[in-house]
Tab-separated table of C-alpha atoms in Angstrom:
chain	number	residue	atom	x	y	z
A	1	MET	CA	2.995	14.506	-9.820
A	2	GLY	CA	2.227	12.444	-6.628
A	3	SER	CA	1.295	9.710	-9.086
A	4	GLU	CA	4.351	9.770	-10.746
A	5	LYS	CA	6.438	9.104	-8.055
A	6	THR	CA	7.425	6.311	-5.138
A	7	GLU	CA	7.063	7.102	-1.601
A	8	ASN	CA	10.989	7.783	-1.340
A	9	GLY	CA	10.843	11.076	-4.339
A	10	LEU	CA	11.934	8.370	-7.027
A	11	TYR	CA	10.128	8.749	-10.142
A	12	LYS	CA	8.173	5.597	-11.134
A	13	ILE	CA	9.290	3.079	-13.455
A	14	LYS	CA	6.948	0.704	-15.947
A	15	THR	CA	7.173	-2.889	-16.039
A	16	SER	CA	8.174	-2.618	-19.282
A	17	GLN	CA	11.146	-0.837	-18.532
A	18	GLN	CA	11.374	-3.014	-15.708
A	19	VAL	CA	11.708	-6.311	-18.817
A	20	ILE	CA	14.094	-4.365	-19.778
A	21	SER	CA	16.956	-3.294	-17.170
A	22	CYS	CA	16.096	-7.247	-16.601
A	23	CYS	CA	17.207	-7.515	-19.848
A	24	CYS	CA	20.163	-5.998	-20.096
A	25	GLY	CA	21.178	-7.335	-17.334
A	26	ALA	CA	21.114	-11.237	-17.715
A	27	VAL	CA	22.882	-10.997	-20.820
A	28	LEU	CA	25.893	-8.552	-19.497
A	29	THR	CA	26.517	-10.802	-17.041
A	30	SER	CA	26.073	-13.735	-18.895
A	31	LEU	CA	28.793	-12.506	-21.329
A	32	LEU	CA	30.949	-11.937	-18.398
A	33	VAL	CA	30.473	-15.056	-16.866
A	34	THR	CA	30.427	-18.030	-19.217
A	35	PRO	CA	34.034	-18.029	-19.669
A	36	LEU	CA	34.101	-18.650	-15.917
A	37	ASP	CA	31.727	-21.775	-16.469
A	38	VAL	CA	34.086	-23.261	-18.995
A	39	VAL	CA	36.328	-23.267	-17.421
A	40	LYS	CA	34.729	-24.388	-14.599
A	41	VAL	CA	33.717	-26.903	-16.216
A	42	ARG	CA	36.753	-28.091	-17.942
A	43	LEU	CA	37.992	-28.738	-14.661
A	44	GLN	CA	35.333	-30.409	-13.657
A	45	VAL	CA	35.983	-32.835	-16.804
A	46	GLN	CA	39.152	-33.024	-15.561
A	47	SER	CA	38.986	-34.381	-12.337
A	48	ASN	CA	35.936	-36.724	-13.228
A	49	PRO	CA	35.812	-37.900	-16.500
A	50	ALA	CA	32.668	-39.844	-16.149
A	51	LEU	CA	30.854	-36.148	-16.690
A	52	LYS	CA	31.735	-35.758	-20.037
A	53	GLY	CA	28.931	-35.758	-22.525
A	54	LYS	CA	26.196	-34.805	-19.559
A	55	SER	CA	24.590	-31.189	-19.113
A	56	PHE	CA	22.947	-29.396	-16.270
A	57	LEU	CA	21.554	-26.202	-15.098
A	58	GLU	CA	24.384	-24.025	-13.278
A	59	SER	CA	22.249	-20.748	-11.149
A	60	ASP	CA	23.958	-18.365	-9.035
A	61	GLY	CA	20.499	-17.494	-7.709
A	62	LEU	CA	19.609	-14.655	-9.730
A	63	THR	CA	20.750	-16.393	-13.562
A	64	ASP	CA	20.830	-19.826	-14.503
A	65	HIS	CA	23.308	-20.645	-16.685
A	66	ILE	CA	23.257	-23.878	-18.897
A	67	CYS	CA	26.597	-25.663	-18.844
A	68	VAL	CA	27.780	-28.289	-21.331
A	69	TYR	CA	30.203	-31.063	-20.294
A	70	GLU	CA	31.502	-31.093	-23.812
A	71	ASN	CA	32.592	-29.031	-26.476
A	72	GLU	CA	30.267	-26.620	-28.679
A	73	ASN	CA	28.119	-28.831	-31.495
A	74	GLY	CA	29.255	-31.928	-29.551
A	75	LYS	CA	32.662	-32.106	-31.003
A	76	PRO	CA	35.242	-33.666	-28.799
A	77	TRP	CA	37.864	-31.353	-27.369
A	78	PRO	CA	41.290	-31.561	-29.084
A	79	LYS	CA	43.564	-34.459	-27.569
A	80	LYS	CA	46.134	-32.692	-26.758
A	81	LEU	CA	44.248	-29.760	-24.979
A	82	GLY	CA	47.259	-31.184	-21.922
A	83	HIS	CA	45.972	-31.193	-18.150
A	84	PHE	CA	45.399	-28.058	-16.459
A	85	THR	CA	46.894	-26.943	-13.213
A	86	GLY	CA	44.000	-24.189	-12.357
A	87	MET	CA	41.591	-21.956	-13.152
A	88	ARG	CA	44.706	-19.372	-14.844
A	89	ASP	CA	46.572	-21.889	-16.635
A	90	ALA	CA	42.887	-22.815	-18.118
A	91	PHE	CA	42.165	-19.992	-19.870
A	92	VAL	CA	45.507	-19.326	-21.375
A	93	LYS	CA	45.303	-22.891	-22.893
A	94	ILE	CA	42.431	-23.105	-23.827
A	95	THR	CA	42.393	-19.625	-25.510
A	96	GLN	CA	45.618	-20.885	-27.235
A	97	ARG	CA	45.012	-23.487	-28.294
A	98	GLU	CA	41.050	-23.425	-29.464
A	99	GLY	CA	40.642	-19.809	-29.765
A	100	VAL	CA	39.027	-16.806	-27.699
A	101	ARG	CA	35.062	-18.419	-28.715
A	102	ALA	CA	35.768	-21.179	-26.860
A	103	LEU	CA	35.600	-19.638	-23.391
A	104	TRP	CA	31.923	-18.603	-24.634
A	105	SER	CA	30.962	-21.962	-25.653
A	106	GLY	CA	27.199	-22.518	-24.591
A	107	LEU	CA	26.349	-18.666	-24.569
A	108	PRO	CA	23.019	-18.815	-26.809
A	109	PRO	CA	21.463	-21.848	-24.474
A	110	SER	CA	22.482	-19.832	-21.574
A	111	LEU	CA	20.675	-17.016	-22.768
A	112	LEU	CA	17.905	-18.722	-24.118
A	113	VAL	CA	17.098	-19.854	-20.226
A	114	SER	CA	19.026	-16.624	-18.138
A	115	VAL	CA	16.484	-14.295	-20.098
A	116	PRO	CA	13.215	-15.156	-19.510
A	117	THR	CA	13.961	-16.556	-16.025
A	118	THR	CA	15.494	-13.986	-15.084
A	119	VAL	CA	12.444	-11.559	-16.609
A	120	ILE	CA	10.192	-13.199	-14.454
A	121	TYR	CA	12.505	-13.231	-10.617
A	122	PHE	CA	13.008	-9.268	-10.625
A	123	THR	CA	10.134	-8.273	-11.897
A	124	CYS	CA	8.182	-10.188	-9.691
A	125	TYR	CA	10.260	-9.292	-6.840
A	126	GLU	CA	9.648	-5.893	-7.531
A	127	GLN	CA	5.849	-5.443	-7.941
A	128	LEU	CA	5.643	-7.762	-4.071
A	129	CYS	CA	7.645	-4.738	-2.894
A	130	ASP	CA	5.787	-3.067	-4.367
A	131	ALA	CA	2.633	-4.447	-2.816
A	132	LEU	CA	3.612	-5.116	0.502
A	133	THR	CA	5.570	-1.690	1.004
A	134	SER	CA	2.254	-0.245	0.316
A	135	LYS	CA	0.227	-2.728	3.262
A	136	LEU	CA	3.528	-2.994	5.847
A	137	GLY	CA	5.289	-0.022	5.174
A	138	ASP	CA	8.454	0.911	4.413
A	139	ASP	CA	10.995	0.066	7.011
A	140	ASN	CA	9.974	-3.283	7.515
A	141	ASP	CA	12.796	-5.447	7.141
A	142	TYR	CA	11.141	-8.708	6.658
A	143	ILE	CA	9.789	-7.097	2.857
A	144	PRO	CA	12.676	-7.936	0.959
A	145	LEU	CA	12.915	-11.440	2.356
A	146	ILE	CA	9.144	-12.935	1.528
A	147	ALA	CA	9.796	-11.456	-1.766
A	148	GLY	CA	12.748	-12.433	-3.170
A	149	ALA	CA	11.565	-15.850	-2.054
A	150	THR	CA	8.640	-15.909	-3.408
A	151	ALA	CA	9.559	-14.594	-6.925
A	152	ARG	CA	12.448	-17.041	-6.942
A	153	LEU	CA	9.405	-19.701	-6.251
A	154	GLY	CA	7.558	-18.276	-8.928
A	155	ALA	CA	9.904	-18.148	-11.626
A	156	ALA	CA	11.983	-21.021	-10.738
A	157	THR	CA	8.515	-23.598	-10.848
A	158	VAL	CA	7.535	-22.004	-14.365
A	159	ILE	CA	10.715	-21.909	-15.534
A	160	SER	CA	11.054	-25.917	-14.229
A	161	PRO	CA	9.789	-27.271	-17.546
A	162	VAL	CA	11.540	-25.660	-20.004
A	163	GLU	CA	15.251	-26.090	-17.790
A	164	MET	CA	14.551	-30.070	-17.874
A	165	ILE	CA	13.773	-30.131	-21.585
A	166	ARG	CA	16.349	-27.998	-22.498
A	167	THR	CA	19.133	-29.895	-20.354
A	168	ARG	CA	18.089	-33.051	-21.904
A	169	MET	CA	17.724	-31.667	-25.235
A	170	GLN	CA	21.832	-31.073	-24.361
A	171	SER	CA	22.893	-33.924	-23.040
A	172	SER	CA	21.530	-36.790	-24.993
A	173	ARG	CA	21.963	-34.596	-28.499
A	174	LEU	CA	17.578	-35.422	-29.270
A	175	THR	CA	16.169	-34.357	-32.450
A	176	TYR	CA	12.733	-32.658	-32.030
A	177	LYS	CA	10.974	-35.414	-32.788
A	178	GLN	CA	13.365	-37.713	-30.554
A	179	LEU	CA	12.735	-34.873	-27.835
A	180	CYS	CA	8.862	-35.248	-28.222
A	181	ALA	CA	8.978	-38.934	-28.200
A	182	TYR	CA	10.436	-38.511	-25.126
A	183	ILE	CA	8.132	-36.351	-23.547
A	184	SER	CA	5.123	-38.446	-23.985
A	185	ASN	CA	6.815	-41.580	-22.785
A	186	ASN	CA	7.311	-39.999	-19.686
A	187	LEU	CA	3.460	-38.150	-19.748
A	188	ALA	CA	2.663	-41.224	-19.879
A	189	LYS	CA	4.828	-42.856	-17.481
A	190	ASP	CA	4.582	-40.556	-14.786
A	191	GLY	CA	2.419	-37.648	-15.705
A	192	TRP	CA	2.700	-33.908	-15.675
A	193	LEU	CA	4.649	-33.944	-12.716
A	194	SER	CA	8.000	-35.868	-14.749
A	195	LEU	CA	8.221	-31.757	-16.340
A	196	TRP	CA	9.158	-30.603	-12.529
A	197	ARG	CA	11.973	-33.643	-11.726
A	198	GLY	CA	14.852	-31.994	-9.834
A	199	TRP	CA	12.279	-28.945	-8.482
A	200	GLY	CA	12.707	-29.909	-4.952
A	201	PRO	CA	16.461	-29.856	-4.898
A	202	THR	CA	16.065	-26.491	-7.218
A	203	ILE	CA	14.513	-24.782	-4.382
A	204	LEU	CA	15.434	-26.053	-1.758
A	205	ARG	CA	18.995	-24.257	-2.548
A	206	ASP	CA	17.593	-20.903	-4.575
A	207	VAL	CA	14.637	-20.317	-2.363
A	208	PRO	CA	16.832	-19.373	0.835
A	209	PHE	CA	19.438	-18.253	-1.192
A	210	SER	CA	17.496	-15.319	-2.815
A	211	ALA	CA	15.562	-14.325	0.816
A	212	LEU	CA	19.246	-14.119	1.751
A	213	TYR	CA	20.724	-12.440	-0.922
A	214	TRP	CA	17.627	-9.641	-1.368
A	215	CYS	CA	17.832	-8.701	2.670
A	216	ASN	CA	21.466	-8.282	2.774
A	217	TYR	CA	21.757	-6.565	-0.357
A	218	GLU	CA	18.365	-3.912	1.059
A	219	TYR	CA	20.500	-3.386	3.936
A	220	PHE	CA	23.692	-2.779	2.508
A	221	LYS	CA	22.457	-0.835	-0.151
A	222	LYS	CA	20.781	1.586	2.462
A	223	LYS	CA	23.480	1.717	4.621
A	224	LEU	CA	25.377	2.667	1.568
A	225	CYS	CA	23.098	5.215	0.470
A	226	LYS	CA	22.718	6.664	3.423
A	227	ARG	CA	26.522	7.096	4.289
A	228	ALA	CA	26.945	8.908	0.700
A	229	GLY	CA	24.181	11.001	1.492
A	230	LYS	CA	21.943	9.333	-1.835
A	231	SER	CA	18.814	9.132	-2.194
A	232	GLU	CA	19.464	6.891	-5.325
A	233	PRO	CA	21.905	3.781	-5.380
A	234	THR	CA	25.087	4.501	-7.086
A	235	PHE	CA	27.348	1.888	-9.303
A	236	LEU	CA	29.947	2.692	-6.284
A	237	ILE	CA	27.237	1.486	-3.846
A	238	THR	CA	25.248	-1.531	-5.911
A	239	PHE	CA	28.414	-3.282	-7.041
A	240	PRO	CA	30.109	-4.038	-3.874
A	241	SER	CA	26.373	-4.271	-1.674
A	242	GLY	CA	25.166	-6.815	-4.786
A	243	ALA	CA	28.706	-9.176	-4.479
A	244	ALA	CA	28.740	-8.869	-0.563
A	245	ALA	CA	25.063	-10.170	-0.179
A	246	GLY	CA	25.600	-12.845	-3.031
A	247	SER	CA	28.552	-14.121	-0.969
A	248	ILE	CA	27.016	-14.175	2.258
A	249	ALA	CA	23.734	-16.214	0.280
A	250	ALA	CA	25.958	-18.665	-1.282
A	251	LEU	CA	28.273	-19.298	1.687
A	252	LEU	CA	25.107	-20.372	3.775
A	253	THR	CA	23.176	-22.103	0.969
A	254	LEU	CA	25.653	-23.706	-0.474
A	255	PRO	CA	25.700	-27.709	1.337
A	256	PHE	CA	21.943	-27.650	-0.994
A	257	ASP	CA	24.304	-26.809	-3.647
A	258	VAL	CA	25.999	-29.504	-2.882
A	259	VAL	CA	23.346	-31.925	-2.101
A	260	LYS	CA	21.813	-31.068	-6.183
A	261	THR	CA	25.001	-31.624	-7.426
A	262	HIS	CA	25.608	-35.330	-5.750
A	263	ARG	CA	22.121	-35.661	-6.679
A	264	GLN	CA	22.157	-35.437	-10.544
A	265	THR	CA	25.383	-37.146	-10.443
A	266	GLU	CA	23.930	-40.202	-9.052
A	267	MET	CA	20.667	-39.768	-11.803
A	268	TRP	CA	23.619	-39.480	-14.289
A	269	MET	CA	25.877	-42.695	-13.242
A	270	SER	CA	21.967	-44.899	-12.792
A	271	GLU	CA	20.799	-43.281	-16.338
A	272	ALA	CA	24.405	-44.648	-18.200
A	273	ALA	CA	23.828	-48.382	-16.423
A	274	HIS	CA	20.021	-48.854	-17.287
A	275	SER	CA	18.511	-48.304	-14.790
A	276	THR	CA	14.974	-48.291	-14.584
A	277	GLN	CA	13.817	-49.904	-10.430
A	278	GLN	CA	16.844	-47.010	-8.621
A	279	ARG	CA	15.466	-44.218	-7.038
A	280	SER	CA	17.873	-41.608	-6.084
A	281	SER	CA	17.910	-40.728	-2.928
A	282	SER	CA	16.322	-38.163	-0.684
A	283	ILE	CA	18.198	-35.185	0.307
A	284	LEU	CA	18.178	-36.481	3.632
A	285	GLU	CA	19.934	-39.043	2.857
A	286	VAL	CA	22.260	-37.990	0.700
A	287	MET	CA	23.269	-35.046	2.796
A	288	ARG	CA	23.513	-37.735	5.694
A	289	ARG	CA	26.044	-39.659	3.582
A	290	ILE	CA	27.988	-36.989	3.038
A	291	VAL	CA	28.968	-36.033	6.495
A	292	GLN	CA	29.527	-40.417	6.835
A	293	GLU	CA	32.348	-39.990	4.643
A	294	ASN	CA	33.319	-36.759	4.306
A	295	GLY	CA	32.484	-34.765	7.060
A	296	PHE	CA	30.780	-31.681	7.589
A	297	ALA	CA	33.139	-30.230	5.061
A	298	GLY	CA	31.885	-32.008	2.791
A	299	LEU	CA	28.618	-30.120	2.743
A	300	TYR	CA	31.321	-27.102	1.197
A	301	THR	CA	33.023	-28.358	-0.990
A	302	GLY	CA	33.762	-26.162	-3.825
A	303	ILE	CA	32.988	-22.602	-1.900
A	304	VAL	CA	36.253	-21.268	-3.490
A	305	PRO	CA	34.897	-21.904	-6.820
A	306	ARG	CA	31.393	-20.738	-6.113
A	307	LEU	CA	31.964	-17.655	-4.439
A	308	ALA	CA	34.125	-16.869	-7.204
A	309	LYS	CA	31.899	-16.764	-9.796
A	310	ILE	CA	28.661	-16.075	-7.479
A	311	ALA	CA	29.853	-12.673	-6.299
A	312	PRO	CA	30.908	-10.361	-9.261
A	313	SER	CA	27.551	-12.473	-10.441
A	314	CYS	CA	25.510	-10.605	-7.885
A	315	ALA	CA	27.640	-7.308	-8.741
A	316	ILE	CA	27.492	-7.471	-12.465
A	317	MET	CA	23.528	-8.315	-12.175
A	318	ILE	CA	22.540	-5.880	-10.091
A	319	SER	CA	24.644	-3.138	-10.554
A	320	THR	CA	23.139	-3.400	-14.602
A	321	TYR	CA	19.458	-3.553	-13.196
A	322	GLU	CA	19.863	-0.540	-10.910
A	323	TYR	CA	21.601	1.366	-13.347
A	324	GLY	CA	18.600	1.009	-15.730
A	325	LYS	CA	16.000	1.536	-13.788
A	326	SER	CA	17.396	4.761	-12.906
A	327	PHE	CA	18.298	5.564	-16.543
A	328	PHE	CA	14.221	4.756	-16.740
A	329	ARG	CA	13.597	7.359	-13.933
A	330	LYS	CA	15.353	9.801	-15.429
A	331	LEU	CA	13.568	9.593	-19.374
A	332	ASN	CA	10.262	9.470	-16.879
A	333	LYS	CA	10.632	12.603	-15.247
A	334	ASP	CA	11.795	14.553	-18.363
A	335	ARG	CA	9.327	13.410	-19.589
A	336	HIS	CA	6.598	14.610	-17.004
A	337	MET	CA	8.371	17.959	-16.989
A	338	LYS	CA	8.178	18.703	-20.652
A	339	ASN	CA	4.227	17.438	-20.629
A	340	HIS	CA	3.868	19.987	-17.471
């Protein structure tokens, strides 16, 4: 029986069971969070019409979502949609005039990105935690930080070319033939590294987020489990732990998210002007310009909508994932008892 259990007495789960738990969490999170993305995009386009027709990858550090600054299938938005006064007003008007389904526009590409990313990310995190725990011991507080950062680095690196290709398809409405020609031209001109364009700012934002998130999540989870006298976390433990850890990580890494958005906007403006010689500014240059124009507060632009999305996203994802692991542990325990 010892080989069936972890050091804390809980039954082990298989890698395939981890993958299933990841998939369930990613799908449920996308279903519940996509309406928030749609409303936020509409509000952003309202304040900056130049963004219409563009697409980008939105990440909360745990899952990724494709957001498109136009309606499904490239159809224009209703001309008489009216001006949104806020998130609540946008929810009501979009639902009344476009139907409830409009709140989930962009869901398929979001799932195509978020599910494989989350599977790689969470599975790597669990495997790294197990490996580090066996070498460093269960009481080492740096294990979640190291495992979280490394897992996110690996997942982002593997998925980055897919994200770049998908974003290009969404933004330009390219056919597969046009897309192949575009990729071939880029490879001939800039080499294979062109497939990882935008990797740097993404890593700068997501790796620190993941390190901070997992470190805080495991800390809160252990404290709440100890206070409740539980050996395994319940929903009432994982949900607030995930929300709190996500909020802290989002607050501390927001400047990197602002810089990534600015650089992506610069790229769009350069493309719109058909500029082939203009090169995007470095991360430090963008930060310096933001501080000069708007002060240090400019690095924290959008903190309220970011927290409004990330806190529930992290809470839903980790709670679903932990519930899945708990379900499979009980299943494995029952099977083991029957066989013995």
